[in-house]
mmCIF file of C-alpha atoms and ligand atoms in Angstrom:
data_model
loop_
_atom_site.group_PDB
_atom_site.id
_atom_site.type_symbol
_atom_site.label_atom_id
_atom_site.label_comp_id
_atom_site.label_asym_id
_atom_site.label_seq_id
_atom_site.Cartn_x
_atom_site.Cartn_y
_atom_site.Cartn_z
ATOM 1 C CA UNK A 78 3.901 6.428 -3.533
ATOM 2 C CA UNK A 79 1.360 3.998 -4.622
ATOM 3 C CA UNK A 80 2.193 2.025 -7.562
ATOM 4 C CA UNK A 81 0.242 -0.238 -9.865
ATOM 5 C CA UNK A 82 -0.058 -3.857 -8.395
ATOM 6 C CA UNK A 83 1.079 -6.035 -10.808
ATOM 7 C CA UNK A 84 -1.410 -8.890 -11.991
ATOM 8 C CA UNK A 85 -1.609 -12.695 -12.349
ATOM 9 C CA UNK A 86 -0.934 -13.401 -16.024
ATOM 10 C CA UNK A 87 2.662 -11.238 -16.076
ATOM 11 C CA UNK A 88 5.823 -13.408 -16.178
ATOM 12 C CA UNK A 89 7.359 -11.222 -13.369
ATOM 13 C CA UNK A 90 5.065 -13.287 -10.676
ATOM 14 C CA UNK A 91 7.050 -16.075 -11.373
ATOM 15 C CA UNK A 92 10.244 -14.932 -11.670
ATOM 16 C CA UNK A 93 12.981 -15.708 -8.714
ATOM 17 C CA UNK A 94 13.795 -12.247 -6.585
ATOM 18 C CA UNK A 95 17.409 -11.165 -6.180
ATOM 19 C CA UNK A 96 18.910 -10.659 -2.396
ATOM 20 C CA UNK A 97 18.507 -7.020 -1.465
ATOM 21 C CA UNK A 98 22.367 -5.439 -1.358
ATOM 22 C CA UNK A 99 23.437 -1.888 0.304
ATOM 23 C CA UNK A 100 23.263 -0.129 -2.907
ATOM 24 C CA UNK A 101 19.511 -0.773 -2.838
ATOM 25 C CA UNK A 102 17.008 1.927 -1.872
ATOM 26 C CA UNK A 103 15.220 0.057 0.841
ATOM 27 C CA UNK A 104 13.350 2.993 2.124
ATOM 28 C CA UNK A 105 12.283 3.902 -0.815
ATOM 29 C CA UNK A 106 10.713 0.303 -1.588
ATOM 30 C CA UNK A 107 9.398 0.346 1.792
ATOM 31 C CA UNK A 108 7.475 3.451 1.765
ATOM 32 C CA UNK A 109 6.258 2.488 -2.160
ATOM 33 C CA UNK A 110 5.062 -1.141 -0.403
ATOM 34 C CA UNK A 111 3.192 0.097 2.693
ATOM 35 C CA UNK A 112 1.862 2.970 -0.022
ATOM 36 C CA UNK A 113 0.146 0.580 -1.719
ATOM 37 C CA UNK A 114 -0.577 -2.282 0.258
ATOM 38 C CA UNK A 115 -2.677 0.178 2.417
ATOM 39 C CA UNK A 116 -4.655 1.996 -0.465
ATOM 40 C CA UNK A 117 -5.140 -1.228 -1.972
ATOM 41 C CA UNK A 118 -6.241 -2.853 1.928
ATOM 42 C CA UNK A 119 -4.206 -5.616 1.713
ATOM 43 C CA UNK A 120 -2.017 -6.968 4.587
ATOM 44 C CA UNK A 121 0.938 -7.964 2.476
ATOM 45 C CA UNK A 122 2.527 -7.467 -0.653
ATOM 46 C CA UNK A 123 5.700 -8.250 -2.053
ATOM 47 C CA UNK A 124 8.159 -6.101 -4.089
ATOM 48 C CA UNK A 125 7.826 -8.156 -7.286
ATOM 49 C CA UNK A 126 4.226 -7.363 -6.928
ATOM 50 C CA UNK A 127 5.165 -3.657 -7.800
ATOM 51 C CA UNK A 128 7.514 -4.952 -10.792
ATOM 52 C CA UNK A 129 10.697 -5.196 -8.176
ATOM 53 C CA UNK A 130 12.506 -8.062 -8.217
ATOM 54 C CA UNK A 131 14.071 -7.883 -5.043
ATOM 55 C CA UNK A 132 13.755 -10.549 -1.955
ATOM 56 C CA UNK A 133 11.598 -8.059 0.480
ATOM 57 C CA UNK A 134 8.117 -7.571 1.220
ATOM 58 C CA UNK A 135 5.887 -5.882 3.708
ATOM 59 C CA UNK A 136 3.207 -7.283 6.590
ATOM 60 C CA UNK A 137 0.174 -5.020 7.545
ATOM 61 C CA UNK A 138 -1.906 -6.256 10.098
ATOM 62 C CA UNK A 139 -3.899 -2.950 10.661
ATOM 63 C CA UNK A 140 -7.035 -3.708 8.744
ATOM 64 C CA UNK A 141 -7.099 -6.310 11.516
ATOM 65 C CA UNK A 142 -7.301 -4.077 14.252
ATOM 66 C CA UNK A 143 -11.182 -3.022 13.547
ATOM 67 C CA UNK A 144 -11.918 -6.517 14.895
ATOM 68 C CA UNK A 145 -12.744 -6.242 18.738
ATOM 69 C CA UNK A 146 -11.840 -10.235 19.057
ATOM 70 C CA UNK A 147 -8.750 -9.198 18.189
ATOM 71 C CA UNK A 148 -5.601 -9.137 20.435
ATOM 72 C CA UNK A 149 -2.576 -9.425 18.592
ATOM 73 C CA UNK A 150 -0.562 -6.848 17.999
ATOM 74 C CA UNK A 151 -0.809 -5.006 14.851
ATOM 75 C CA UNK A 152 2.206 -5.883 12.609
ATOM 76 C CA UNK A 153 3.145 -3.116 9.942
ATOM 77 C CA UNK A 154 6.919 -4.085 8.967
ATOM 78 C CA UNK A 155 9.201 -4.691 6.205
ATOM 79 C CA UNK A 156 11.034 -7.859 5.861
ATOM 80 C CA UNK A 157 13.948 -7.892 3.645
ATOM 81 C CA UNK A 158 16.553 -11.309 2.536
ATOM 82 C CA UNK A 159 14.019 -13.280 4.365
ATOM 83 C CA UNK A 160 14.597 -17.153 5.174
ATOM 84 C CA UNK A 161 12.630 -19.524 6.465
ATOM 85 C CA UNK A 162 15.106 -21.727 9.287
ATOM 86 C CA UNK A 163 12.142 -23.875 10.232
ATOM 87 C CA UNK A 164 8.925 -25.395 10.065
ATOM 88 C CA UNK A 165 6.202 -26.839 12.491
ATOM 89 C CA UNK A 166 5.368 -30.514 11.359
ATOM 90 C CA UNK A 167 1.665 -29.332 12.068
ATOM 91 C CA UNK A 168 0.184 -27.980 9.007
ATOM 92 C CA UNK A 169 -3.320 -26.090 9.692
ATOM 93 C CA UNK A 170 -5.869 -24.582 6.607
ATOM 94 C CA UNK A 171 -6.976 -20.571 6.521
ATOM 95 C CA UNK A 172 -8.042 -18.754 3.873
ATOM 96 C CA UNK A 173 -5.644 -16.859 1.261
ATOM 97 C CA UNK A 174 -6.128 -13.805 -0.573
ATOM 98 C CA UNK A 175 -3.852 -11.966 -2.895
ATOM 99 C CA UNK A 176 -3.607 -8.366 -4.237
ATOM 100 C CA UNK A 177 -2.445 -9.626 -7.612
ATOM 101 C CA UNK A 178 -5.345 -12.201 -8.270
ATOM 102 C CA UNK A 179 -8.025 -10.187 -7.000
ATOM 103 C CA UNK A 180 -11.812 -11.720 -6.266
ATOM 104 C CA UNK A 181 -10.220 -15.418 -5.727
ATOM 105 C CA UNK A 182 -9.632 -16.769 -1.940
ATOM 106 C CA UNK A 183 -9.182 -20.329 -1.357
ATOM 107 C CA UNK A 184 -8.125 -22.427 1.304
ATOM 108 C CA UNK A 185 -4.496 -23.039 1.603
ATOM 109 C CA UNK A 186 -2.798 -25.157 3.990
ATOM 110 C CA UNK A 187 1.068 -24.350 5.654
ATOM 111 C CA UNK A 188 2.898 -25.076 8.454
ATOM 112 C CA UNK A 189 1.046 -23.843 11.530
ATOM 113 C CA UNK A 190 4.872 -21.991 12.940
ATOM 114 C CA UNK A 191 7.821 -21.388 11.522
ATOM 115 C CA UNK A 192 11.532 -19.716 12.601
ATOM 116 C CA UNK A 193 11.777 -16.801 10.644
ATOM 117 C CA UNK A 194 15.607 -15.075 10.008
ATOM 118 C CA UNK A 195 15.145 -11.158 7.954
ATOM 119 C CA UNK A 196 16.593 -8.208 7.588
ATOM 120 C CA UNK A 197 14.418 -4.813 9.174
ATOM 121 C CA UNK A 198 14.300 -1.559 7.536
ATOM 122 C CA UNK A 199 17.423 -0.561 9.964
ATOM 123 C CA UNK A 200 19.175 -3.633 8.189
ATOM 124 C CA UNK A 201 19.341 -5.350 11.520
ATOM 125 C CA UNK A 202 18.878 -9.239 11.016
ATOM 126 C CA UNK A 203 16.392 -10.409 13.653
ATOM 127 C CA UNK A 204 15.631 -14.055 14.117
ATOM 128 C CA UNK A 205 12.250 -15.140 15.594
ATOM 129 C CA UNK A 206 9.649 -17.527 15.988
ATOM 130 C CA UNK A 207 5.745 -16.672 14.078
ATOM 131 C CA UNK A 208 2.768 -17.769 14.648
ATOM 132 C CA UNK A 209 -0.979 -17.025 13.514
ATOM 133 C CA UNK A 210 -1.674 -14.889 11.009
ATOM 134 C CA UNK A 211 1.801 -13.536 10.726
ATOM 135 C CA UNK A 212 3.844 -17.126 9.687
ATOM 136 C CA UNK A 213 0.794 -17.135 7.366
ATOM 137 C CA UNK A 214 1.028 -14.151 5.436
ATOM 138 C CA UNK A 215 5.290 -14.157 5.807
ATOM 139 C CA UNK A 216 4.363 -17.979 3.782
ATOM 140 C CA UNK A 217 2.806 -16.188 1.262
ATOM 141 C CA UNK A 218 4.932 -13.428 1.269
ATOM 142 C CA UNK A 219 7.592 -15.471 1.085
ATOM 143 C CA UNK A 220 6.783 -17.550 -2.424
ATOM 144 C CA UNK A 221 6.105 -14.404 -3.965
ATOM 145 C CA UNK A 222 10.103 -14.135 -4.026
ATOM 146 C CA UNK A 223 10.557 -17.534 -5.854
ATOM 147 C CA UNK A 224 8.245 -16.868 -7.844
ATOM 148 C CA UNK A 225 5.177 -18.981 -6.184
ATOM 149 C CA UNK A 226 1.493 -17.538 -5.950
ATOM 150 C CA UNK A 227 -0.909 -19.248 -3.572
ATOM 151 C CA UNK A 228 -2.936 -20.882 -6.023
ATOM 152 C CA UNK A 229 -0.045 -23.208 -7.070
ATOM 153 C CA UNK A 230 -0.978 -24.874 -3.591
ATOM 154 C CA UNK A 231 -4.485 -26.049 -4.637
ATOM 155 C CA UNK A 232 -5.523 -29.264 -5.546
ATOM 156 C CA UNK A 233 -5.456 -29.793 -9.661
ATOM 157 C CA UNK A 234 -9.103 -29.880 -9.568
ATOM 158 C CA UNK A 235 -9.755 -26.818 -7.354
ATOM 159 C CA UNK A 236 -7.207 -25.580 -9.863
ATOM 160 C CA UNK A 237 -9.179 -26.304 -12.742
ATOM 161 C CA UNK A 238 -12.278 -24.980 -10.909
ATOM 162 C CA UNK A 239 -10.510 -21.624 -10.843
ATOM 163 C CA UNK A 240 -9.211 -21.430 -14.637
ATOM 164 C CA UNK A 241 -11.770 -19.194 -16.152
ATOM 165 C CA UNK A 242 -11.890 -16.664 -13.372
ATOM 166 C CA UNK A 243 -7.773 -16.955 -13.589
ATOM 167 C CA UNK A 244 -8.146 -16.226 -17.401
ATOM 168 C CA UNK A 245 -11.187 -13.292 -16.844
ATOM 169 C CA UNK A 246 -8.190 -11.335 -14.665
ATOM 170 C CA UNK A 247 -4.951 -12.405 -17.561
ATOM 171 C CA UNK A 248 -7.606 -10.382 -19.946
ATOM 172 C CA UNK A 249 -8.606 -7.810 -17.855
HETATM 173 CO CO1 LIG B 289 0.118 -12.508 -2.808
#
C-alpha cells in the first residue's frame, strides 16, 4: 500500500528506531516501503519515513536502470537490524536526495565502502561488502534509524543557506 511519506519538520525523523523482533510484520512493512518508495520514485526510504519506528528500510535501484551507462545490478531489497561493521578511510562527495525533504539535494560526503551486516526479508543475516551507489544510499538509509537526515551533514553555512526552503516544507 502506499502510505503518506512523512516530512521534515515532524519529531518522528529524529527519533531513534527500535530493532525489528519476530512478532513484527516484516512483510507487511516491506511491501508498504517498496509501495511507496516506487510511486513516490525514490530509491530508498526508511520505515520511520512512513511513521514506523522500526530499524529497516528498503533500496531501489530501478529508476537507475533507464540509464544505458549503467551496469550495476538493479538492487530492490529490504534491509532490516542493519549495522554498519566497517568503514573505508576514503571518504568521496555525491549528491543526496530525500523523499521527506523534497526539492533540496546537496552534496554529502561518506565513506566511499563500507561492511554491511542485515537481516533479508527471509530473516537471514547476510554480511557483505558495498560499494557505489548502494553503501551510499544504505548511509542514508541508515541515519534515518537514529534519527539523522542528510542535511545534518552540511556545513553550518550551507545549512543556513538552506533554512528558508527547510521552513517553506515544515509549513507546507
Ligand atoms: Co532520506
Amino acid at each position: 500500500m502506499v502510505v503518506p511519506v512523512i516530512l521534515y519538520g515532524y519529531p518522528i525523523l529524529r527519533k531513534q528506531c527500535f530493532e525489528v523482533t519476530k512478532s513484527d510484520d516484516t512483510f507487511l512493512l516491506s511491501a508498504n516501503l517498496f509501495d511507496t518508495v516506487k510511486k513516490s520514485k525514490g530509491i530508498g526510504l526508511a520505515a520511520s519515513q512512513i511513521g514506523i519506528l522500526k530499524r529497516a528500510f528498503v533500496i531501489d535501484t530501478s529508476p537507475f536502470s533507464s540509464d544505458q551507462e549503467n551496469t550495476t545490478p538493479i538492487c530492490e531489497q529490504i534491509f532490516i537490524n542493519p549495522e554498519i561493521l566497517e568503514q573505508s578511510a576514503n571518504k568521496i562527495y555525491y549528491e543526496e536526495g530525500c523523499l521527506s525533504i523534497p526539492g533540496i539535494f546537496e552534496e554529502v560526503q561518506r565513506p566511499e565502502k563500507i561492511t554491511v551486516r542485515y537481516l533479508n526479508l527471509e530473516l537471514n543475516q547476510i554480511e557483505e561488502e558495498l560499494d557505489g551507489i548502494r553503501a551510499r544510499i544504505f548511509q542514508h538509509e541508515f541515519d534515518h534509524l537514529n534519527g539523522i537526515l542528510f542535511i545534518d551533514k552540511l556545513n553550518p553555512l550551507k545549512r543556513k543557506l538552506l533554512a528558508r526552503k527547510l521552513n517553506k516544507i515544515v509549513n507546507s
